Amino acid sequence: MSYQFEKLLSENCNHNSKDVSEDDFENLSQTSSSILRENSLDELPFLNNIVDLETKTEEHVTAFLKRRYVNKQIYTWAGQTLLAIHPYEDIVSNYFNDTSVPCIDSIISKIWFRLSRNIGKNNQAVVISGESGSGKTYSACLAMKCIARFQKNKKKEPTDNILWQAWSSVPLLTAFGNASNEHNNNSSRFGKLLQLQYSAGTIVGAYIKTFLLEKSRVTGPNYQEGNFHIFQQILESVDDDTLANLYLNKDTAYKIAPKPENYLKSTYSETVKSLKILNITELNEILTILAIILNLGNINFFIKNENGYIAKDSYKFLIYASKLFQIDSDNLTQLLVTKTFAAKSKGNKRDTLYTSPCINKEECKERRNCLMRFLYNNLFLWLVERINEQIYAPESHKLIGILDVYGFEIFDTNTFEQLCINYANERLQQYFVNDHILKQRNELVAEGFSVDDIDTTEYSIRVGLLDGPVSVFGILNEECAMKRFNTDVFVNIRLADTLRSSKYFDTPGNNFSTCFVIKHFAGNVTYDTKTMLYKNRDKVPEEMISFLKDCKFPFLECMLRSSNDTSSNKTLLNKFTKSLDNLMQTLNQSDVHYVKCLKPNSFQIRGYLDEAYFIQQLRSNGIFDIFKLHFQNFCIRYNFERFIRKFSKKLYNCLQNPLKSEFHLGKKYIYLTEEGYIAFELLQYISKSIAARKIQKYWWKHRERRNRAAVTIQEFFKRIFFKKKRCSIENFIELSKMSSDIPLGRDESLTSTTSENYFANSCRKAEEYLRAHQFNRNYEGEQLSLTLEKHFNSLQTKPFKRVLFSGDHIISYNRLAEIPVRLHLSKTCIPYSNLLPKSELSKGLADIF
Ligand SMILES: Nc1ncnc2c1ncn2[C@@H]1O[C@H](COP(=O)(O)OP(=O)(O)OP(=O)(O)O)[C@@H](O)[C@H]1O
């Protein structure tokens, strides 16, 4: 046991509850550990964590995962990382509501557990990674569904529920940001980090951060690929009248929106519903922008005498687009077929602007495409901003991040977008290995665990090759900054000359090739430098912005406000690298949980796991490195002081033997497995209940004794009081007797007035007596007055026959009531029982009132 910990234990020995005996703990700990053992056996009919395998060779692990996959067990733990194999069939429902097996739900329950008990960092994140089409977005949706089940206040109307609104953003952003490609008919063409704001068991807000939309797709997807789903949705589902207002027609072939074989039949109604849930009312404006893009895409050009012109057959589309822009068609023509450039003027004068015609069709097309990309990208950013306005809670809260970025991509032709996407995956993989595996390894070694070496240099070298000082990005950015005329071949030669020494870089083909190869963690990808510089510059001509500002369509102004700073000289790679740096910072502030999505084969066939293909994914994902860290099962750690404050020394002493394997004492921390932590909490709870019950028992005993003592004292005092009272009544009776025993007629000096005085005196004394004894209309008082009344009336004193008492007053002493009178001095449950019938009042008690 660590010295520090021992010291703390001895310092804190007074901390324990004295009510619970060591034996109680002993018994409890035995019971609970046996419960835990039984549970784990019940819950794990098969092994479900590959670190528990006895033989951990690559072949063994693959065979084990294959067996699970064939048994339709698509989820498996690799330490604390969840492996999810794409089933290519709908079997996920088997896992619903069962957190005992590895699945997305178990990750979310872990996160919920941590947040609700303040374990670990304030923020939690799920990083879902994998190749394109491996099921990342699907897993992200499952995670959100699971959070919805966990959160409190389920009864709230769905429309008031932030999570419901955040959930509605999924089909909306899918429609605008997903498209079909050869790997996946619903491939995300942007990266997304959804941050859910958590407070006291509820999601109170959310925020969506997006990364680099593949905007080049909007000008026309690659062969057999689709454009963003929204275009098909409009052309298929919007009614004819609305389409006519948008200058669109179902019979027209729109070049940018081909229908690939495997296109996703997503529904427009779902998109509209999501807009409604998110209170986005600008549906018409959105449709107009999309209609402009569709019409612009059909505009063709021809060149005559080195001047660009709009082709006659496509002139109508130009007219439609300018009507939708609400600007004169000549302005649009001018924008598309001429270019403006600024020439430096002498002195401090402003630059002079010159206009020159586009000299070839490609230039005209590029200007048109630039306008379409700019419009679509800004529409997308505006949409994300509007969603965030609706779902964001301004107060700071704990965060649950769900990161779903585009998956690693290898196509026949890979260009700038694939370079960015694969770079993002490379960064995430590097983060996983460096900040998750390596950091843990070093900490574990420092804490006394013995862990094998893990070589992570290859991941850093590859990231350095892409974005370091001498790197692919460095050269592309430099070429953009120099603004010199350079061909794609030249850029490729420069890349090859500079980076040839790296073992992760290669240049296939001859000197005129425009291709280079990067050996990524997930495979070799051949990139084409064609259009790379152009796309990297990401420049929107000034005159295009002025044109949009001149248009009378008011929505354009709102949209431009959400746009990025177009005047900035930063390249797209600069911006993208920066956004990924921010993402890494966000992850650094969170406890990160990993879901690695894997594809069983490259043919999208269900029930078949291609071992060679699969093993490569495991290798490149760093899954085999996880074996070296199987200590990471100790996923909860406390520093000693907090541990002792939370649990007690006695609890620790009792549990250290039965739960020996569930915790580890390091130099700074005590490490617990989740089972260990639950056992500690369970026993602490039970021990507190025992202590509480004991305290209750003592308290009841004490109260009983106190009550009994009070009763004894009361009895004693009552006895004395009654004795005294009886005494004083007797005295009074004696006194009254004396006053009434006046010998009438015998002594002439004693007149009737004298006798009357005597009687009146007696009565006054009787009243005083009653008052002095605190006559308060209670039973005792009543008894007393009745006793006195009886006594007076037995005296037969002349001329006063009867004396009638009410409380501490004599109310009648000159004549008897002619009817039997009962005076009720306290309220009874019989209504009006304290009143006499009116008819009887005059006869009996007229002098009373
Ligand atoms: N566990 C699963 N059960 C059933 N279908 C699934 C499962 N996982 C994924 N799918 C389906 O597979 C397809 C691809 O999944 P998804 O879009 O989530 O992949 P992705 O990794 O996000 O791809 P990309 O990186 O291209 O966006 C989708 O149609 C999805 O519905």
JSON list of N, CA and C and ligand atoms in Angstrom, two decimals, residues 74-75 84-92 128-140 142 178-179 181 183-190 264 404-409 597 599, ligand 1:
[
{"chain": "A", "resi": 74, "resn": "ILE", "atom": "N", "xyz": [-22.65, -7.51, -32.86]},
{"chain": "A", "resi": 74, "resn": "ILE", "atom": "CA", "xyz": [-21.83, -6.58, -33.65]},
{"chain": "A", "resi": 74, "resn": "ILE", "atom": "C", "xyz": [-20.98, -5.66, -32.79]},
{"chain": "A", "resi": 75, "resn": "TYR", "atom": "N", "xyz": [-21.30, -5.58, -31.49]},
{"chain": "A", "resi": 75, "resn": "TYR", "atom": "CA", "xyz": [-20.54, -4.69, -30.61]},
{"chain": "A", "resi": 75, "resn": "TYR", "atom": "C", "xyz": [-19.63, -5.50, -29.69]},
{"chain": "A", "resi": 84, "resn": "ALA", "atom": "N", "xyz": [-17.66, -1.39, -33.25]},
{"chain": "A", "resi": 84, "resn": "ALA", "atom": "CA", "xyz": [-18.99, -1.62, -33.82]},
{"chain": "A", "resi": 84, "resn": "ALA", "atom": "C", "xyz": [-18.82, -2.08, -35.26]},
{"chain": "A", "resi": 85, "resn": "ILE", "atom": "N", "xyz": [-19.20, -3.32, -35.53]},
{"chain": "A", "resi": 85, "resn": "ILE", "atom": "CA", "xyz": [-19.04, -3.85, -36.90]},
{"chain": "A", "resi": 85, "resn": "ILE", "atom": "C", "xyz": [-20.36, -3.65, -37.64]},
{"chain": "A", "resi": 86, "resn": "HIS", "atom": "N", "xyz": [-20.27, -3.10, -38.84]},
{"chain": "A", "resi": 86, "resn": "HIS", "atom": "CA", "xyz": [-21.49, -2.83, -39.62]},
{"chain": "A", "resi": 86, "resn": "HIS", "atom": "C", "xyz": [-22.19, -4.15, -39.93]},
{"chain": "A", "resi": 87, "resn": "PRO", "atom": "N", "xyz": [-23.46, -4.29, -39.58]},
{"chain": "A", "resi": 87, "resn": "PRO", "atom": "CA", "xyz": [-24.14, -5.58, -39.80]},
{"chain": "A", "resi": 87, "resn": "PRO", "atom": "C", "xyz": [-24.69, -5.74, -41.22]},
{"chain": "A", "resi": 88, "resn": "TYR", "atom": "N", "xyz": [-24.82, -4.64, -41.94]},
{"chain": "A", "resi": 88, "resn": "TYR", "atom": "CA", "xyz": [-25.51, -4.65, -43.24]},
{"chain": "A", "resi": 88, "resn": "TYR", "atom": "C", "xyz": [-26.88, -5.30, -43.14]},
{"chain": "A", "resi": 89, "resn": "GLU", "atom": "N", "xyz": [-27.48, -5.22, -41.96]},
{"chain": "A", "resi": 89, "resn": "GLU", "atom": "CA", "xyz": [-28.88, -5.63, -41.76]},
{"chain": "A", "resi": 89, "resn": "GLU", "atom": "C", "xyz": [-29.33, -4.96, -40.46]},
{"chain": "A", "resi": 90, "resn": "ASP", "atom": "N", "xyz": [-30.61, -4.96, -40.20]},
{"chain": "A", "resi": 90, "resn": "ASP", "atom": "CA", "xyz": [-31.11, -4.24, -39.04]},
{"chain": "A", "resi": 90, "resn": "ASP", "atom": "C", "xyz": [-31.16, -5.16, -37.83]},
{"chain": "A", "resi": 91, "resn": "ILE", "atom": "N", "xyz": [-30.07, -5.20, -37.07]},
{"chain": "A", "resi": 91, "resn": "ILE", "atom": "CA", "xyz": [-30.12, -6.05, -35.88]},
{"chain": "A", "resi": 91, "resn": "ILE", "atom": "C", "xyz": [-29.86, -5.27, -34.61]},
{"chain": "A", "resi": 92, "resn": "VAL", "atom": "N", "xyz": [-29.80, -3.96, -34.75]},
{"chain": "A", "resi": 92, "resn": "VAL", "atom": "CA", "xyz": [-29.46, -3.18, -33.58]},
{"chain": "A", "resi": 92, "resn": "VAL", "atom": "C", "xyz": [-30.55, -3.24, -32.52]},
{"chain": "A", "resi": 128, "resn": "ILE", "atom": "N", "xyz": [-16.68, 9.19, -32.67]},
{"chain": "A", "resi": 128, "resn": "ILE", "atom": "CA", "xyz": [-17.05, 8.05, -33.51]},
{"chain": "A", "resi": 128, "resn": "ILE", "atom": "C", "xyz": [-16.22, 8.14, -34.79]},
{"chain": "A", "resi": 129, "resn": "SER", "atom": "N", "xyz": [-15.41, 7.14, -35.01]},
{"chain": "A", "resi": 129, "resn": "SER", "atom": "CA", "xyz": [-14.56, 7.20, -36.21]},
{"chain": "A", "resi": 129, "resn": "SER", "atom": "C", "xyz": [-14.65, 5.89, -36.99]},
{"chain": "A", "resi": 130, "resn": "GLY", "atom": "N", "xyz": [-14.15, 5.91, -38.19]},
{"chain": "A", "resi": 130, "resn": "GLY", "atom": "CA", "xyz": [-14.20, 4.71, -39.05]},
{"chain": "A", "resi": 130, "resn": "GLY", "atom": "C", "xyz": [-14.23, 5.15, -40.49]},
{"chain": "A", "resi": 131, "resn": "GLU", "atom": "N", "xyz": [-14.13, 4.17, -41.37]},
{"chain": "A", "resi": 131, "resn": "GLU", "atom": "CA", "xyz": [-14.13, 4.49, -42.80]},
{"chain": "A", "resi": 131, "resn": "GLU", "atom": "C", "xyz": [-15.49, 4.99, -43.24]},
{"chain": "A", "resi": 132, "resn": "SER", "atom": "N", "xyz": [-15.52, 5.56, -44.42]},
{"chain": "A", "resi": 132, "resn": "SER", "atom": "CA", "xyz": [-16.81, 6.03, -44.95]},
{"chain": "A", "resi": 132, "resn": "SER", "atom": "C", "xyz": [-17.76, 4.85, -45.11]},
{"chain": "A", "resi": 133, "resn": "GLY", "atom": "N", "xyz": [-18.97, 5.03, -44.61]},
{"chain": "A", "resi": 133, "resn": "GLY", "atom": "CA", "xyz": [-19.98, 3.97, -44.75]},
{"chain": "A", "resi": 133, "resn": "GLY", "atom": "C", "xyz": [-19.92, 2.92, -43.66]},
{"chain": "A", "resi": 134, "resn": "SER", "atom": "N", "xyz": [-19.09, 3.15, -42.64]},
{"chain": "A", "resi": 134, "resn": "SER", "atom": "CA", "xyz": [-18.95, 2.12, -41.60]},
{"chain": "A", "resi": 134, "resn": "SER", "atom": "C", "xyz": [-20.00, 2.25, -40.51]},
{"chain": "A", "resi": 135, "resn": "GLY", "atom": "N", "xyz": [-20.80, 3.30, -40.54]},
{"chain": "A", "resi": 135, "resn": "GLY", "atom": "CA", "xyz": [-21.91, 3.42, -39.57]},
{"chain": "A", "resi": 135, "resn": "GLY", "atom": "C", "xyz": [-21.69, 4.49, -38.50]},
{"chain": "A", "resi": 136, "resn": "LYS", "atom": "N", "xyz": [-20.92, 5.51, -38.79]},
{"chain": "A", "resi": 136, "resn": "LYS", "atom": "CA", "xyz": [-20.65, 6.55, -37.77]},
{"chain": "A", "resi": 136, "resn": "LYS", "atom": "C", "xyz": [-21.91, 7.37, -37.49]},
{"chain": "A", "resi": 137, "resn": "THR", "atom": "N", "xyz": [-22.54, 7.86, -38.57]},
{"chain": "A", "resi": 137, "resn": "THR", "atom": "CA", "xyz": [-23.73, 8.69, -38.36]},
{"chain": "A", "resi": 137, "resn": "THR", "atom": "C", "xyz": [-24.82, 7.87, -37.69]},
{"chain": "A", "resi": 138, "resn": "TYR", "atom": "N", "xyz": [-24.93, 6.63, -38.08]},
{"chain": "A", "resi": 138, "resn": "TYR", "atom": "CA", "xyz": [-25.93, 5.73, -37.49]},
{"chain": "A", "resi": 138, "resn": "TYR", "atom": "C", "xyz": [-25.68, 5.61, -35.98]},
{"chain": "A", "resi": 139, "resn": "SER", "atom": "N", "xyz": [-24.41, 5.43, -35.61]},
{"chain": "A", "resi": 139, "resn": "SER", "atom": "CA", "xyz": [-24.06, 5.29, -34.19]},
{"chain": "A", "resi": 139, "resn": "SER", "atom": "C", "xyz": [-24.33, 6.60, -33.45]},
{"chain": "A", "resi": 140, "resn": "ALA", "atom": "N", "xyz": [-24.05, 7.74, -34.10]},
{"chain": "A", "resi": 140, "resn": "ALA", "atom": "CA", "xyz": [-24.30, 9.04, -33.46]},
{"chain": "A", "resi": 140, "resn": "ALA", "atom": "C", "xyz": [-25.80, 9.19, -33.18]},
{"chain": "A", "resi": 142, "resn": "LEU", "atom": "N", "xyz": [-27.91, 6.71, -32.69]},
{"chain": "A", "resi": 142, "resn": "LEU", "atom": "CA", "xyz": [-28.25, 5.80, -31.59]},
{"chain": "A", "resi": 142, "resn": "LEU", "atom": "C", "xyz": [-27.89, 6.45, -30.25]},
{"chain": "A", "resi": 178, "resn": "ASN", "atom": "N", "xyz": [-25.51, 15.65, -46.77]},
{"chain": "A", "resi": 178, "resn": "ASN", "atom": "CA", "xyz": [-25.17, 14.26, -47.13]},
{"chain": "A", "resi": 178, "resn": "ASN", "atom": "C", "xyz": [-25.48, 14.00, -48.61]},
{"chain": "A", "resi": 179, "resn": "ALA", "atom": "N", "xyz": [-24.75, 13.06, -49.16]},
{"chain": "A", "resi": 179, "resn": "ALA", "atom": "CA", "xyz": [-24.96, 12.71, -50.57]},
{"chain": "A", "resi": 179, "resn": "ALA", "atom": "C", "xyz": [-24.58, 11.24, -50.75]},
{"chain": "A", "resi": 181, "resn": "ASN", "atom": "N", "xyz": [-22.43, 8.26, -52.43]},
{"chain": "A", "resi": 181, "resn": "ASN", "atom": "CA", "xyz": [-21.21, 7.98, -53.19]},
{"chain": "A", "resi": 181, "resn": "ASN", "atom": "C", "xyz": [-21.04, 6.46, -53.27]},
{"chain": "A", "resi": 183, "resn": "HIS", "atom": "N", "xyz": [-19.34, 4.36, -51.62]},
{"chain": "A", "resi": 183, "resn": "HIS", "atom": "CA", "xyz": [-19.26, 3.61, -50.37]},
{"chain": "A", "resi": 183, "resn": "HIS", "atom": "C", "xyz": [-20.56, 3.61, -49.60]},
{"chain": "A", "resi": 184, "resn": "ASN", "atom": "N", "xyz": [-21.32, 4.68, -49.79]},
{"chain": "A", "resi": 184, "resn": "ASN", "atom": "CA", "xyz": [-22.43, 4.90, -48.89]},
{"chain": "A", "resi": 184, "resn": "ASN", "atom": "C", "xyz": [-23.45, 5.79, -49.60]},
{"chain": "A", "resi": 185, "resn": "ASN", "atom": "N", "xyz": [-24.73, 5.37, -49.57]},
{"chain": "A", "resi": 185, "resn": "ASN", "atom": "CA", "xyz": [-25.72, 6.22, -50.24]},
{"chain": "A", "resi": 185, "resn": "ASN", "atom": "C", "xyz": [-26.18, 7.38, -49.38]},
{"chain": "A", "resi": 186, "resn": "ASN", "atom": "N", "xyz": [-25.59, 7.47, -48.18]},
{"chain": "A", "resi": 186, "resn": "ASN", "atom": "CA", "xyz": [-25.95, 8.60, -47.31]},
{"chain": "A", "resi": 186, "resn": "ASN", "atom": "C", "xyz": [-24.68, 9.11, -46.64]},
{"chain": "A", "resi": 187, "resn": "SER", "atom": "N", "xyz": [-23.70, 9.45, -47.44]},
{"chain": "A", "resi": 187, "resn": "SER", "atom": "CA", "xyz": [-22.39, 9.80, -46.90]},
{"chain": "A", "resi": 187, "resn": "SER", "atom": "C", "xyz": [-22.37, 11.26, -46.43]},
{"chain": "A", "resi": 188, "resn": "SER", "atom": "N", "xyz": [-21.86, 11.46, -45.19]},
{"chain": "A", "resi": 188, "resn": "SER", "atom": "CA", "xyz": [-21.77, 12.84, -44.67]},
{"chain": "A", "resi": 188, "resn": "SER", "atom": "C", "xyz": [-20.67, 13.57, -45.42]},
{"chain": "A", "resi": 189, "resn": "ARG", "atom": "N", "xyz": [-21.01, 14.71, -45.96]},
{"chain": "A", "resi": 189, "resn": "ARG", "atom": "CA", "xyz": [-20.01, 15.51, -46.68]},
{"chain": "A", "resi": 189, "resn": "ARG", "atom": "C", "xyz": [-19.56, 16.71, -45.85]},
{"chain": "A", "resi": 190, "resn": "PHE", "atom": "N", "xyz": [-19.73, 16.62, -44.54]},
{"chain": "A", "resi": 190, "resn": "PHE", "atom": "CA", "xyz": [-19.24, 17.63, -43.61]},
{"chain": "A", "resi": 190, "resn": "PHE", "atom": "C", "xyz": [-18.99, 16.94, -42.28]},
{"chain": "A", "resi": 264, "resn": "LEU", "atom": "N", "xyz": [-30.29, 7.77, -52.21]},
{"chain": "A", "resi": 264, "resn": "LEU", "atom": "CA", "xyz": [-31.12, 7.53, -51.03]},
{"chain": "A", "resi": 264, "resn": "LEU", "atom": "C", "xyz": [-32.48, 8.19, -51.23]},
{"chain": "A", "resi": 404, "resn": "ASP", "atom": "N", "xyz": [-19.06, 13.29, -35.13]},
{"chain": "A", "resi": 404, "resn": "ASP", "atom": "CA", "xyz": [-19.27, 12.41, -36.28]},
{"chain": "A", "resi": 404, "resn": "ASP", "atom": "C", "xyz": [-18.66, 13.11, -37.49]},
{"chain": "A", "resi": 405, "resn": "VAL", "atom": "N", "xyz": [-17.43, 12.74, -37.81]},
{"chain": "A", "resi": 405, "resn": "VAL", "atom": "CA", "xyz": [-16.79, 13.37, -38.97]},
{"chain": "A", "resi": 405, "resn": "VAL", "atom": "C", "xyz": [-16.83, 12.42, -40.16]},
{"chain": "A", "resi": 406, "resn": "TYR", "atom": "N", "xyz": [-16.62, 13.00, -41.32]},
{"chain": "A", "resi": 406, "resn": "TYR", "atom": "CA", "xyz": [-16.60, 12.17, -42.53]},
{"chain": "A", "resi": 406, "resn": "TYR", "atom": "C", "xyz": [-15.54, 11.09, -42.37]},
{"chain": "A", "resi": 407, "resn": "GLY", "atom": "N", "xyz": [-15.86, 9.91, -42.88]},
{"chain": "A", "resi": 407, "resn": "GLY", "atom": "CA", "xyz": [-14.93, 8.79, -42.71]},
{"chain": "A", "resi": 407, "resn": "GLY", "atom": "C", "xyz": [-13.79, 8.82, -43.71]},
{"chain": "A", "resi": 408, "resn": "PHE", "atom": "N", "xyz": [-12.77, 8.05, -43.41]},
{"chain": "A", "resi": 408, "resn": "PHE", "atom": "CA", "xyz": [-11.60, 7.94, -44.29]},
{"chain": "A", "resi": 408, "resn": "PHE", "atom": "C", "xyz": [-12.07, 7.50, -45.69]},
{"chain": "A", "resi": 409, "resn": "GLU", "atom": "N", "xyz": [-11.54, 8.16, -46.74]},
{"chain": "A", "resi": 409, "resn": "GLU", "atom": "CA", "xyz": [-12.03, 7.88, -48.10]},
{"chain": "A", "resi": 409, "resn": "GLU", "atom": "C", "xyz": [-10.91, 7.54, -49.07]},
{"chain": "A", "resi": 597, "resn": "CYS", "atom": "N", "xyz": [-15.98, 2.38, -35.66]},
{"chain": "A", "resi": 597, "resn": "CYS", "atom": "CA", "xyz": [-16.88, 1.67, -36.58]},
{"chain": "A", "resi": 597, "resn": "CYS", "atom": "C", "xyz": [-16.04, 0.91, -37.62]},
{"chain": "A", "resi": 599, "resn": "LYS", "atom": "N", "xyz": [-15.89, -2.00, -40.93]},
{"chain": "A", "resi": 599, "resn": "LYS", "atom": "CA", "xyz": [-16.65, -2.65, -42.01]},
{"chain": "A", "resi": 599, "resn": "LYS", "atom": "C", "xyz": [-16.18, -4.10, -42.12]},
{"chain": "B", "resi": 1, "resn": "LIG", "atom": "N1", "xyz": [-25.77, -0.88, -36.99]},
{"chain": "B", "resi": 1, "resn": "LIG", "atom": "C1", "xyz": [-26.41, -0.65, -38.12]},
{"chain": "B", "resi": 1, "resn": "LIG", "atom": "N2", "xyz": [-27.55, -1.29, -38.39]},
{"chain": "B", "resi": 1, "resn": "LIG", "atom": "C2", "xyz": [-28.21, -1.07, -39.51]},
{"chain": "B", "resi": 1, "resn": "LIG", "atom": "N3", "xyz": [-27.80, -0.22, -40.49]},
{"chain": "B", "resi": 1, "resn": "LIG", "atom": "C3", "xyz": [-26.69, 0.47, -40.28]},
{"chain": "B", "resi": 1, "resn": "LIG", "atom": "C4", "xyz": [-25.92, 0.28, -39.09]},
{"chain": "B", "resi": 1, "resn": "LIG", "atom": "N4", "xyz": [-24.85, 1.09, -39.16]},
{"chain": "B", "resi": 1, "resn": "LIG", "atom": "C5", "xyz": [-24.96, 1.74, -40.35]},
{"chain": "B", "resi": 1, "resn": "LIG", "atom": "N5", "xyz": [-26.04, 1.37, -41.01]},
{"chain": "B", "resi": 1, "resn": "LIG", "atom": "C6", "xyz": [-26.47, 1.87, -42.34]},
{"chain": "B", "resi": 1, "resn": "LIG", "atom": "O1", "xyz": [-25.33, 1.91, -43.17]},
{"chain": "B", "resi": 1, "resn": "LIG", "atom": "C7", "xyz": [-25.32, 3.07, -43.96]},
{"chain": "B", "resi": 1, "resn": "LIG", "atom": "C8", "xyz": [-24.03, 3.84, -43.75]},
{"chain": "B", "resi": 1, "resn": "LIG", "atom": "O2", "xyz": [-23.99, 4.27, -42.43]},
{"chain": "B", "resi": 1, "resn": "LIG", "atom": "P1", "xyz": [-23.54, 5.75, -42.03]},
{"chain": "B", "resi": 1, "resn": "LIG", "atom": "O3", "xyz": [-24.12, 6.75, -42.94]},
{"chain": "B", "resi": 1, "resn": "LIG", "atom": "O4", "xyz": [-23.80, 5.88, -40.58]},
{"chain": "B", "resi": 1, "resn": "LIG", "atom": "O5", "xyz": [-21.99, 5.65, -42.33]},
{"chain": "B", "resi": 1, "resn": "LIG", "atom": "P2", "xyz": [-20.86, 6.73, -42.03]},
{"chain": "B", "resi": 1, "resn": "LIG", "atom": "O6", "xyz": [-19.73, 6.01, -41.42]},
{"chain": "B", "resi": 1, "resn": "LIG", "atom": "O7", "xyz": [-21.44, 7.89, -41.30]},
{"chain": "B", "resi": 1, "resn": "LIG", "atom": "O8", "xyz": [-20.45, 7.15, -43.48]},
{"chain": "B", "resi": 1, "resn": "LIG", "atom": "P3", "xyz": [-19.80, 8.52, -43.97]},
{"chain": "B", "resi": 1, "resn": "LIG", "atom": "O9", "xyz": [-18.46, 8.64, -43.36]},
{"chain": "B", "resi": 1, "resn": "LIG", "atom": "O10", "xyz": [-19.71, 8.32, -45.44]},
{"chain": "B", "resi": 1, "resn": "LIG", "atom": "O11", "xyz": [-20.75, 9.59, -43.60]},
{"chain": "B", "resi": 1, "resn": "LIG", "atom": "C9", "xyz": [-26.53, 3.88, -43.60]},
{"chain": "B", "resi": 1, "resn": "LIG", "atom": "O12", "xyz": [-27.53, 3.67, -44.54]},
{"chain": "B", "resi": 1, "resn": "LIG", "atom": "C10", "xyz": [-26.95, 3.31, -42.27]},
{"chain": "B", "resi": 1, "resn": "LIG", "atom": "O13", "xyz": [-28.34, 3.36, -42.11]}
]
